[in-house]
Amino acid sequence: MDDFGLLNPAWAGTRAAELTSDSAFGQAMLDVEAAWCRAQIRFGTAPATIDDAVAAASHIGNYDLGAIAAQTPDGANALIPLLSALRDNVSTHQAAAAQYVHRGATSQDIIDTALMLVASRAGEHILTNMKTAVRQLSATATEHAHTVMIGRSLDQHAQPITFGYRVSQWVEALGSASQHFETVVDKLPLQWGGAVGTSTWWVDYFKADQPEADPMELVNRQRDLLAQELNLVSAPVWHANRVPVLQLGQTAFQVTAAAAKLANDVLTAVQAENAELTEPTKPGRGGSSAMPHKNNPVLSIRLKHAAQEASGQLNTLQTGIISNTAERADGGWHTEWSALRGLLRLTGAVSEILVELTDGLEVHTKAMRHNLGIHGNAVFLGRLTQWLAPIVEAHGAAEPGSGKRLVESISTTAMANDDDLAQALVSQLPDGVVTVKAIEKILDPSGYTGGAASIVAEVHSRYRKWSS
């Protein structure tokens, strides 16, 4: 039985699905066991002659994952049946080598470390994609730093912005979330402490073998070699401390949440009544089985789907972690596994989708300009009254504090009658108060975008080096 993702278009067919598959996790467990044997060899606690036998037995393709899964409930984790099969396999190559496999370790050491190994491999994939997506978006933001469009607040037309400014906010969210995730991925910890995290087996071993030495110093040195083999951090034992898992899951979710913001904006912009953006197309994508005229924005839909599912996975992960008890949680620890895998898988899929979406997103500036004009000069009424009211009062055309009401009255009447607003204000205010040219300048949307272009430049500068 395989899960190909037929009910999960967010990640089906992605590289992320491969990197987080059962095969990938099984291989990670084998990689940890093999690395532990190599660490023992390097430290002098195992003979070099076992290396080839262990290496030959450490390929997941040689194992029946269906059979291992069927046996998993008997021990409540997959390492127990896999380890039995691994030892049998190693013995076929060299009988004496099997005794060094898993020596002094426990299931939690292997499973936790294997999950960190999967996270490391998936994390590299995710970060490569996120840097590409941020770089592509930053280029789009720079290109459209002065492309004026209507801003939207509470789903209603607000003040003008630039499309570059909107994209810069996508860049800021995705860039900062990815950097948080990167910080965690760069410090993924090895888990290695034996049955209850105290390294009892190895402490006893070193007390007998090297009684003059500090046994924990030797334990830590051997653990350091294992961390080197796996390219993980040789961290203090965290058997009963699940914060490393929590940090990983939460920062992965930040990436999917940031992507959802972009997706929501694109989904609004591609609607026929807005038509400001178009997703990149390819044959066979976005069609409807019943409505041939449709071009469904499936990339953004998949991003939104992924984020919504990831929210549930994060909740499950957190539920497992808050169920943590004693030196190994009864059920809470088990709850973490699939939830963490799901978060990594979804985040990886999101990163792949973003690369494609941000590379081919089509921008329709004419539609943006058209939508900006839907409410005519009403969009600028607040700016107009704020600027003109004190001038009107200074010229004595209105009592102090009443200039705003006068400007609003003249303006709303002119707009209701579809009159030229600038001409109406000039003609109804005393001579010399204001000119048509000055009013038209206030009504020019390109001058009403605040610091949008500067913000675009700041964001580009902030993430340029990181994403290159």
Tab-separated table of C-alpha atoms in Angstrom:
chain	number	residue	atom	x	y	z
A	1	MET	CA	0.000	0.000	0.000
A	2	ASP	CA	1.420	3.360	-1.053
A	3	ASP	CA	0.195	6.918	-0.477
A	4	PHE	CA	0.614	8.713	-3.792
A	5	GLY	CA	-1.408	11.776	-2.815
A	6	LEU	CA	-4.551	11.202	-4.854
A	7	LEU	CA	-6.496	13.105	-2.210
A	8	ASN	CA	-3.820	15.713	-1.609
A	9	PRO	CA	-3.072	17.942	-4.611
A	10	ALA	CA	-0.974	20.233	-2.426
A	11	TRP	CA	1.971	17.821	-2.407
A	12	ALA	CA	1.137	15.024	-4.872
A	13	GLY	CA	3.943	14.466	-7.360
A	14	THR	CA	6.379	16.857	-5.694
A	15	ARG	CA	10.009	16.320	-4.797
A	16	ALA	CA	8.998	17.163	-1.237
A	17	ALA	CA	6.770	14.090	-1.179
A	18	GLU	CA	9.759	11.936	-2.115
A	19	LEU	CA	12.013	13.537	0.499
A	20	THR	CA	9.459	12.869	3.249
A	21	SER	CA	8.122	9.507	2.111
A	22	ASP	CA	8.120	6.340	4.193
A	23	SER	CA	11.063	5.203	2.095
A	24	ALA	CA	12.936	8.413	2.888
A	25	PHE	CA	12.246	8.022	6.606
A	26	GLY	CA	13.207	4.356	6.523
A	27	GLN	CA	16.423	5.241	4.747
A	28	ALA	CA	17.114	7.920	7.344
A	29	MET	CA	16.784	5.355	10.129
A	30	LEU	CA	19.203	3.057	8.312
A	31	ASP	CA	21.551	5.994	7.746
A	32	VAL	CA	21.578	6.739	11.468
A	33	GLU	CA	22.337	3.124	12.347
A	34	ALA	CA	25.121	2.960	9.757
A	35	ALA	CA	26.560	6.286	10.881
A	36	TRP	CA	26.590	5.039	14.470
A	37	CYS	CA	28.672	2.047	13.424
A	38	ARG	CA	31.101	4.338	11.617
A	39	ALA	CA	31.318	6.590	14.674
A	40	GLN	CA	32.181	3.589	16.825
A	41	ILE	CA	34.865	2.577	14.342
A	42	ARG	CA	36.340	6.066	14.365
A	43	PHE	CA	36.322	6.144	18.169
A	44	GLY	CA	37.851	2.713	18.483
A	45	THR	CA	34.899	0.970	20.070
A	46	ALA	CA	34.146	-1.191	17.025
A	47	PRO	CA	36.400	-2.902	14.484
A	48	ALA	CA	36.789	-1.404	11.031
A	49	THR	CA	35.954	-4.777	9.522
A	50	ILE	CA	32.212	-4.249	10.155
A	51	ASP	CA	31.921	-1.221	7.893
A	52	ASP	CA	31.312	-2.997	4.587
A	53	ALA	CA	28.750	-5.379	6.046
A	54	VAL	CA	26.742	-2.572	7.640
A	55	ALA	CA	26.955	-0.388	4.535
A	56	ALA	CA	25.771	-3.233	2.304
A	57	ALA	CA	22.735	-3.778	4.526
A	58	SER	CA	21.760	-0.103	4.763
A	59	HIS	CA	19.691	0.396	1.609
A	60	ILE	CA	15.972	0.773	2.159
A	61	GLY	CA	15.223	-0.818	-1.199
A	62	ASN	CA	16.320	-4.140	0.275
A	63	TYR	CA	13.513	-4.081	2.853
A	64	ASP	CA	9.805	-4.813	2.612
A	65	LEU	CA	8.247	-1.634	3.939
A	66	GLY	CA	4.782	-3.146	3.850
A	67	ALA	CA	5.906	-5.963	6.136
A	68	ILE	CA	7.701	-3.540	8.448
A	69	ALA	CA	4.594	-1.352	8.625
A	70	ALA	CA	2.470	-4.380	9.451
A	71	GLN	CA	4.774	-5.203	12.383
A	72	THR	CA	5.059	-1.596	13.590
A	73	PRO	CA	1.986	-1.682	15.887
A	74	ASP	CA	3.514	-4.502	17.942
A	75	GLY	CA	6.210	-2.167	19.281
A	76	ALA	CA	4.450	1.139	18.529
A	77	ASN	CA	7.321	2.285	16.309
A	78	ALA	CA	8.826	1.278	12.973
A	79	LEU	CA	12.409	1.089	14.188
A	80	ILE	CA	11.860	-2.165	16.105
A	81	PRO	CA	10.944	-4.362	13.099
A	82	LEU	CA	13.384	-2.512	10.821
A	83	LEU	CA	16.212	-3.056	13.299
A	84	SER	CA	15.483	-6.771	13.478
A	85	ALA	CA	15.590	-6.981	9.698
A	86	LEU	CA	18.758	-4.863	9.569
A	87	ARG	CA	20.597	-7.112	12.008
A	88	ASP	CA	19.575	-10.185	10.035
A	89	ASN	CA	20.762	-8.511	6.839
A	90	VAL	CA	24.088	-7.463	8.351
A	91	SER	CA	24.611	-11.017	9.624
A	92	THR	CA	24.325	-12.398	6.118
A	93	HIS	CA	27.334	-10.269	5.181
A	94	GLN	CA	29.270	-10.739	8.425
A	95	ALA	CA	27.840	-12.476	11.460
A	96	ALA	CA	30.071	-10.676	13.964
A	97	ALA	CA	29.088	-7.237	12.705
A	98	ALA	CA	25.459	-7.398	13.863
A	99	GLN	CA	26.355	-6.975	17.534
A	100	TYR	CA	27.642	-3.447	16.870
A	101	VAL	CA	24.431	-2.298	15.204
A	102	HIS	CA	22.354	-0.086	17.536
A	103	ARG	CA	24.763	-0.750	20.399
A	104	GLY	CA	23.835	1.319	23.453
A	105	ALA	CA	21.094	3.129	21.541
A	106	THR	CA	17.321	3.182	21.914
A	107	SER	CA	14.402	3.574	19.522
A	108	GLN	CA	13.993	7.227	20.403
A	109	ASP	CA	17.612	7.957	19.491
A	110	ILE	CA	17.116	6.524	16.022
A	111	ILE	CA	13.633	7.897	15.326
A	112	ASP	CA	14.276	11.417	16.601
A	113	THR	CA	17.609	11.603	14.797
A	114	ALA	CA	16.141	10.146	11.607
A	115	LEU	CA	13.399	12.774	11.672
A	116	MET	CA	16.050	15.481	12.056
A	117	LEU	CA	17.901	13.929	9.117
A	118	VAL	CA	14.734	14.012	7.007
A	119	ALA	CA	14.214	17.624	8.096
A	120	SER	CA	17.776	18.488	7.116
A	121	ARG	CA	17.372	17.006	3.645
A	122	ALA	CA	13.929	18.484	3.099
A	123	GLY	CA	15.076	21.760	4.627
A	124	GLU	CA	17.864	22.154	2.103
A	125	HIS	CA	15.342	21.630	-0.693
A	126	ILE	CA	12.894	24.098	0.858
A	127	LEU	CA	15.465	26.832	1.416
A	128	THR	CA	16.888	26.547	-2.091
A	129	ASN	CA	13.402	27.029	-3.504
A	130	MET	CA	12.474	29.812	-1.110
A	131	LYS	CA	15.559	31.809	-2.002
A	132	THR	CA	14.661	31.457	-5.667
A	133	ALA	CA	11.065	32.522	-5.048
A	134	VAL	CA	12.101	35.519	-2.942
A	135	ARG	CA	14.650	36.563	-5.559
A	136	GLN	CA	12.055	36.362	-8.334
A	137	LEU	CA	9.460	38.251	-6.323
A	138	SER	CA	11.960	40.932	-5.388
A	139	ALA	CA	12.688	41.476	-9.080
A	140	THR	CA	8.954	41.795	-9.770
A	141	ALA	CA	8.544	44.255	-6.908
A	142	THR	CA	11.384	46.393	-8.233
A	143	GLU	CA	9.987	46.317	-11.764
A	144	HIS	CA	6.576	47.482	-10.522
A	145	ALA	CA	7.681	49.813	-7.753
A	146	HIS	CA	5.762	52.650	-9.478
A	147	THR	CA	2.915	50.629	-11.042
A	148	VAL	CA	-0.125	52.235	-9.412
A	149	MET	CA	-3.127	50.126	-8.421
A	150	ILE	CA	-5.937	50.359	-5.925
A	151	GLY	CA	-5.190	49.154	-2.427
A	152	ARG	CA	-7.769	47.013	-0.690
A	153	SER	CA	-8.781	47.178	2.954
A	154	LEU	CA	-11.372	44.801	4.426
A	155	ASP	CA	-12.021	43.617	0.839
A	156	GLN	CA	-12.957	47.163	-0.228
A	157	HIS	CA	-11.122	49.673	-2.397
A	158	ALA	CA	-8.947	51.860	-0.218
A	159	GLN	CA	-6.096	54.222	-1.151
A	160	PRO	CA	-3.772	53.748	-4.122
A	161	ILE	CA	-0.654	51.646	-3.682
A	162	THR	CA	1.796	50.237	-6.174
A	163	PHE	CA	1.873	46.622	-7.233
A	164	GLY	CA	5.537	46.586	-6.304
A	165	TYR	CA	4.607	47.540	-2.752
A	166	ARG	CA	2.130	44.667	-2.517
A	167	VAL	CA	4.750	42.229	-3.786
A	168	SER	CA	7.305	43.642	-1.357
A	169	GLN	CA	5.031	42.556	1.479
A	170	TRP	CA	5.036	39.034	0.058
A	171	VAL	CA	8.814	39.198	-0.053
A	172	GLU	CA	9.017	40.408	3.534
A	173	ALA	CA	6.759	37.654	4.837
A	174	LEU	CA	8.336	34.839	2.840
A	175	GLY	CA	11.874	36.080	3.409
A	176	SER	CA	11.570	36.509	7.164
A	177	ALA	CA	9.733	33.192	7.581
A	178	SER	CA	12.359	31.385	5.526
A	179	GLN	CA	15.170	32.910	7.543
A	180	HIS	CA	13.530	31.755	10.780
A	181	PHE	CA	13.212	28.273	9.298
A	182	GLU	CA	16.818	28.374	8.113
A	183	THR	CA	18.045	29.261	11.601
A	184	VAL	CA	16.393	26.123	12.969
A	185	VAL	CA	17.483	23.865	10.098
A	186	ASP	CA	21.096	24.965	10.496
A	187	LYS	CA	21.025	23.753	14.109
A	188	LEU	CA	19.070	20.506	13.856
A	189	PRO	CA	20.184	18.388	16.811
A	190	LEU	CA	21.330	14.813	17.074
A	191	GLN	CA	19.398	12.778	19.645
A	192	TRP	CA	21.626	10.296	21.453
A	193	GLY	CA	21.136	9.280	25.057
A	194	GLY	CA	20.104	5.668	25.295
A	195	ALA	CA	17.067	4.241	27.042
A	196	VAL	CA	16.159	7.231	29.229
A	197	GLY	CA	18.622	9.802	27.923
A	198	THR	CA	21.395	9.167	30.469
A	199	SER	CA	23.697	7.071	28.210
A	200	THR	CA	23.801	4.371	30.882
A	201	TRP	CA	24.969	1.597	28.562
A	202	TRP	CA	27.972	3.572	27.370
A	203	VAL	CA	28.799	5.006	30.789
A	204	ASP	CA	29.030	1.443	32.120
A	205	TYR	CA	31.073	0.418	29.112
A	206	PHE	CA	33.613	3.226	29.497
A	207	LYS	CA	33.822	2.769	33.273
A	208	ALA	CA	34.950	-0.789	32.663
A	209	ASP	CA	37.084	-0.103	29.606
A	210	GLN	CA	38.747	3.156	30.702
A	211	PRO	CA	38.195	3.454	34.487
A	212	GLU	CA	40.604	6.365	34.792
A	213	ALA	CA	38.607	8.575	32.393
A	214	ASP	CA	35.418	10.574	32.806
A	215	PRO	CA	32.872	8.284	31.121
A	216	MET	CA	30.561	11.113	30.052
A	217	GLU	CA	33.448	12.924	28.395
A	218	LEU	CA	34.040	9.798	26.312
A	219	VAL	CA	30.326	9.430	25.632
A	220	ASN	CA	30.157	13.004	24.387
A	221	ARG	CA	33.221	12.635	22.177
A	222	GLN	CA	31.800	9.526	20.526
A	223	ARG	CA	28.460	11.310	20.087
A	224	ASP	CA	30.300	14.212	18.429
A	225	LEU	CA	31.623	11.793	15.799
A	226	LEU	CA	28.105	10.569	15.080
A	227	ALA	CA	26.931	14.165	14.651
A	228	GLN	CA	29.745	14.745	12.176
A	229	GLU	CA	28.753	11.647	10.211
A	230	LEU	CA	25.178	12.910	9.905
A	231	ASN	CA	25.969	16.625	9.626
A	232	LEU	CA	23.754	17.376	12.620
A	233	VAL	CA	24.516	19.369	15.753
A	234	SER	CA	25.919	17.381	18.667
A	235	ALA	CA	23.411	18.786	21.126
A	236	PRO	CA	22.664	17.857	24.725
A	237	VAL	CA	20.186	15.023	25.099
A	238	TRP	CA	16.612	16.176	24.470
A	239	HIS	CA	14.674	12.961	25.120
A	240	ALA	CA	12.269	14.745	27.454
A	241	ASN	CA	12.623	18.180	25.853
A	242	ARG	CA	10.488	18.448	22.723
A	243	VAL	CA	11.142	22.119	22.036
A	244	PRO	CA	13.501	21.338	19.125
A	245	VAL	CA	10.650	19.543	17.363
A	246	LEU	CA	8.260	22.366	18.184
A	247	GLN	CA	10.613	25.031	16.821
A	248	LEU	CA	11.085	23.089	13.613
A	249	GLY	CA	7.365	22.603	13.080
A	250	GLN	CA	6.451	26.172	13.925
A	251	THR	CA	9.035	27.739	11.625
A	252	ALA	CA	8.043	25.418	8.792
A	253	PHE	CA	4.458	26.562	9.271
A	254	GLN	CA	5.536	30.199	9.099
A	255	VAL	CA	6.642	29.581	5.516
A	256	THR	CA	3.298	28.061	4.526
A	257	ALA	CA	1.389	30.851	6.266
A	258	ALA	CA	3.392	33.490	4.408
A	259	ALA	CA	2.695	31.672	1.157
A	260	ALA	CA	-1.024	31.660	1.950
A	261	LYS	CA	-1.009	35.471	2.102
A	262	LEU	CA	0.459	35.602	-1.389
A	263	ALA	CA	-2.035	32.998	-2.597
A	264	ASN	CA	-4.996	34.919	-1.185
A	265	ASP	CA	-3.883	38.094	-2.950
A	266	VAL	CA	-3.376	36.274	-6.237
A	267	LEU	CA	-6.742	34.551	-5.953
A	268	THR	CA	-8.407	37.946	-5.591
A	269	ALA	CA	-6.412	39.503	-8.403
A	270	VAL	CA	-7.089	36.732	-10.964
A	271	GLN	CA	-10.865	36.959	-10.588
A	272	ALA	CA	-12.475	37.986	-13.851
A	273	GLU	CA	-13.904	41.157	-12.323
A	274	ASN	CA	-10.378	42.247	-11.316
A	275	ALA	CA	-8.150	40.571	-13.957
A	276	GLU	CA	-4.993	42.150	-12.526
A	277	LEU	CA	-2.900	38.981	-12.582
A	278	THR	CA	-2.750	35.662	-14.404
A	279	GLU	CA	-1.018	32.559	-13.128
A	280	PRO	CA	1.544	30.889	-15.397
A	281	THR	CA	-0.114	28.290	-17.592
A	282	LYS	CA	0.862	24.994	-19.144
A	283	PRO	CA	-1.067	22.390	-21.141
A	284	GLY	CA	-3.500	20.413	-19.027
A	285	ARG	CA	-3.433	22.684	-16.006
A	286	GLY	CA	-6.265	24.826	-14.679
A	287	GLY	CA	-9.014	23.401	-16.841
A	288	SER	CA	-12.537	22.559	-15.753
A	289	SER	CA	-14.261	19.248	-16.464
A	290	ALA	CA	-17.586	21.019	-17.067
A	291	MET	CA	-16.766	24.659	-17.906
A	292	PRO	CA	-14.269	25.005	-20.765
A	293	HIS	CA	-14.053	28.789	-20.410
A	294	LYS	CA	-12.421	28.550	-16.986
A	295	ASN	CA	-8.720	28.791	-16.213
A	296	ASN	CA	-8.520	27.839	-12.582
A	297	PRO	CA	-5.677	29.378	-10.511
A	298	VAL	CA	-4.543	25.973	-9.290
A	299	LEU	CA	-1.102	27.052	-8.085
A	300	SER	CA	-2.580	29.522	-5.616
A	301	ILE	CA	-5.317	27.062	-4.707
A	302	ARG	CA	-2.663	24.484	-3.857
A	303	LEU	CA	-0.779	27.022	-1.746
A	304	LYS	CA	-3.910	27.868	0.209
A	305	HIS	CA	-4.791	24.199	0.604
A	306	ALA	CA	-1.281	23.430	1.856
A	307	ALA	CA	-1.380	26.198	4.449
A	308	GLN	CA	-4.797	25.182	5.724
A	309	GLU	CA	-3.707	21.564	6.082
A	310	ALA	CA	-0.403	22.612	7.650
A	311	SER	CA	-2.360	24.515	10.293
A	312	GLY	CA	-3.983	21.258	11.328
A	313	GLN	CA	-0.659	19.434	11.303
A	314	LEU	CA	0.868	22.105	13.532
A	315	ASN	CA	-2.017	21.794	15.953
A	316	THR	CA	-1.509	18.029	16.060
A	317	LEU	CA	2.217	18.457	16.624
A	318	GLN	CA	1.615	20.887	19.467
A	319	THR	CA	-0.971	18.578	21.000
A	320	GLY	CA	1.573	15.773	21.018
A	321	ILE	CA	4.230	17.963	22.572
A	322	ILE	CA	2.045	19.238	25.376
A	323	SER	CA	1.289	15.584	26.172
A	324	ASN	CA	4.968	15.051	26.950
A	325	THR	CA	5.604	13.119	30.152
A	326	ALA	CA	8.649	11.779	32.000
A	327	GLU	CA	11.520	10.485	29.858
A	328	ARG	CA	9.407	9.313	26.917
A	329	ALA	CA	5.803	10.250	26.355
A	330	ASP	CA	3.142	7.584	26.033
A	331	GLY	CA	1.443	8.632	22.826
A	332	GLY	CA	2.561	12.246	22.747
A	333	TRP	CA	5.915	11.323	21.240
A	334	HIS	CA	4.205	9.129	18.664
A	335	THR	CA	1.828	11.942	17.735
A	336	GLU	CA	4.751	14.150	16.716
A	337	TRP	CA	6.036	11.924	13.916
A	338	SER	CA	3.422	12.109	11.169
A	339	ALA	CA	2.550	15.707	12.057
A	340	LEU	CA	6.156	16.842	11.683
A	341	ARG	CA	6.503	14.853	8.475
A	342	GLY	CA	3.304	16.444	7.190
A	343	LEU	CA	4.560	19.951	7.948
A	344	LEU	CA	7.855	19.315	6.183
A	345	ARG	CA	6.112	17.726	3.210
A	346	LEU	CA	3.627	20.574	2.833
A	347	THR	CA	6.278	23.260	3.287
A	348	GLY	CA	8.443	21.569	0.693
A	349	ALA	CA	5.547	21.426	-1.750
A	350	VAL	CA	4.788	25.093	-1.076
A	351	SER	CA	8.366	26.025	-1.879
A	352	GLU	CA	8.174	24.203	-5.221
A	353	ILE	CA	4.856	25.813	-6.152
A	354	LEU	CA	6.194	29.263	-5.274
A	355	VAL	CA	9.171	28.904	-7.587
A	356	GLU	CA	6.870	28.255	-10.536
A	357	LEU	CA	4.241	30.823	-9.610
A	358	THR	CA	6.665	33.658	-8.973
A	359	ASP	CA	8.598	32.947	-12.149
A	360	GLY	CA	5.631	33.213	-14.500
A	361	LEU	CA	3.086	35.472	-12.810
A	362	GLU	CA	1.624	37.812	-15.456
A	363	VAL	CA	0.899	41.396	-14.413
A	364	HIS	CA	-1.853	43.332	-16.190
A	365	THR	CA	-1.172	47.001	-15.580
A	366	LYS	CA	-4.098	48.227	-17.696
A	367	ALA	CA	-6.534	46.309	-15.517
A	368	MET	CA	-4.896	47.743	-12.421
A	369	ARG	CA	-5.335	51.261	-13.788
A	370	HIS	CA	-8.927	50.524	-14.752
A	371	ASN	CA	-9.791	49.203	-11.284
A	372	LEU	CA	-8.127	52.222	-9.731
A	373	GLY	CA	-10.611	54.428	-11.577
A	374	ILE	CA	-13.775	52.592	-10.561
A	375	HIS	CA	-14.548	55.036	-7.750
A	376	GLY	CA	-13.238	58.026	-9.623
A	377	ASN	CA	-12.093	60.943	-7.525
A	378	ALA	CA	-13.912	59.652	-4.425
A	379	VAL	CA	-10.725	57.750	-3.567
A	380	PHE	CA	-8.907	61.081	-3.222
A	381	LEU	CA	-11.529	62.945	-1.203
A	382	GLY	CA	-9.745	62.392	2.106
A	383	ARG	CA	-6.459	63.632	0.681
A	384	LEU	CA	-8.151	66.586	-0.987
A	385	THR	CA	-9.939	67.816	2.128
A	386	GLN	CA	-6.892	67.316	4.340
A	387	TRP	CA	-4.832	69.499	1.993
A	388	LEU	CA	-7.400	72.086	0.941
A	389	ALA	CA	-9.371	72.701	4.149
A	390	PRO	CA	-6.662	74.711	5.974
A	391	ILE	CA	-6.012	76.724	2.789
A	392	VAL	CA	-9.708	77.574	2.516
A	393	GLU	CA	-9.804	78.653	6.147
A	394	ALA	CA	-6.594	80.679	5.792
A	395	HIS	CA	-8.163	82.627	2.927
A	396	GLY	CA	-11.285	83.318	4.956
A	397	ALA	CA	-13.520	81.242	2.719
A	398	ALA	CA	-14.662	79.215	5.721
A	399	GLU	CA	-14.736	79.599	9.477
A	400	PRO	CA	-11.954	77.852	11.409
A	401	GLY	CA	-12.844	74.173	11.702
A	402	SER	CA	-15.438	74.235	8.930
A	403	GLY	CA	-13.139	74.174	5.880
A	404	LYS	CA	-13.310	70.400	5.612
A	405	ARG	CA	-17.115	70.390	5.474
A	406	LEU	CA	-17.107	73.041	2.743
A	407	VAL	CA	-14.578	71.186	0.559
A	408	GLU	CA	-16.432	67.890	1.060
A	409	SER	CA	-19.774	69.503	0.179
A	410	ILE	CA	-18.505	71.038	-3.062
A	411	SER	CA	-16.639	67.846	-3.991
A	412	THR	CA	-19.428	65.349	-3.310
A	413	THR	CA	-21.941	67.470	-5.210
A	414	ALA	CA	-19.583	67.757	-8.192
A	415	MET	CA	-18.929	64.009	-8.228
A	416	ALA	CA	-22.635	63.220	-7.886
A	417	ASN	CA	-23.363	65.448	-10.897
A	418	ASP	CA	-20.384	64.023	-12.783
A	419	ASP	CA	-18.891	67.520	-12.996
A	420	ASP	CA	-15.179	68.241	-13.316
A	421	LEU	CA	-14.045	68.275	-9.692
A	422	ALA	CA	-11.117	70.645	-10.127
A	423	GLN	CA	-13.213	73.159	-12.080
A	424	ALA	CA	-16.031	72.955	-9.528
A	425	LEU	CA	-13.714	73.725	-6.610
A	426	VAL	CA	-12.003	76.607	-8.392
A	427	SER	CA	-15.295	78.133	-9.479
A	428	GLN	CA	-17.022	77.830	-6.080
A	429	LEU	CA	-14.136	78.987	-3.916
A	430	PRO	CA	-12.907	82.590	-3.849
A	431	ASP	CA	-10.373	83.636	-6.449
A	432	GLY	CA	-6.800	82.802	-5.583
A	433	VAL	CA	-7.622	80.055	-3.080
A	434	VAL	CA	-6.660	77.188	-5.390
A	435	THR	CA	-5.840	76.432	-9.036
A	436	VAL	CA	-6.976	73.669	-11.343
A	437	LYS	CA	-3.385	72.542	-11.769
A	438	ALA	CA	-2.853	72.227	-8.018
A	439	ILE	CA	-6.034	70.197	-7.590
A	440	GLU	CA	-5.201	67.912	-10.510
A	441	LYS	CA	-1.844	67.234	-8.885
A	442	ILE	CA	-3.621	66.127	-5.708
A	443	LEU	CA	-5.900	63.896	-7.791
A	444	ASP	CA	-2.980	62.195	-9.550
A	445	PRO	CA	-2.753	58.642	-8.129
A	446	SER	CA	0.940	58.351	-8.928
A	447	GLY	CA	1.581	61.007	-6.298
A	448	TYR	CA	-0.635	59.344	-3.717
A	449	THR	CA	1.274	56.157	-2.959
A	450	GLY	CA	3.216	57.428	0.035
A	451	GLY	CA	6.549	55.709	0.533
A	452	ALA	CA	5.644	52.650	-1.529
A	453	ALA	CA	8.691	52.855	-3.803
A	454	SER	CA	11.030	53.423	-0.872
A	455	ILE	CA	9.584	50.417	0.946
A	456	VAL	CA	10.137	48.275	-2.136
A	457	ALA	CA	13.771	49.339	-2.223
A	458	GLU	CA	14.225	48.678	1.499
A	459	VAL	CA	12.776	45.178	1.261
A	460	HIS	CA	14.851	44.389	-1.808
A	461	SER	CA	17.966	45.499	0.013
A	462	ARG	CA	17.067	43.415	3.062
A	463	TYR	CA	16.749	40.115	1.186
A	464	ARG	CA	18.974	40.630	-1.878
A	465	LYS	CA	22.099	39.038	-0.418
A	466	TRP	CA	20.240	36.232	1.365
A	467	SER	CA	18.324	35.159	-1.743
A	468	SER	CA	21.209	35.405	-4.214
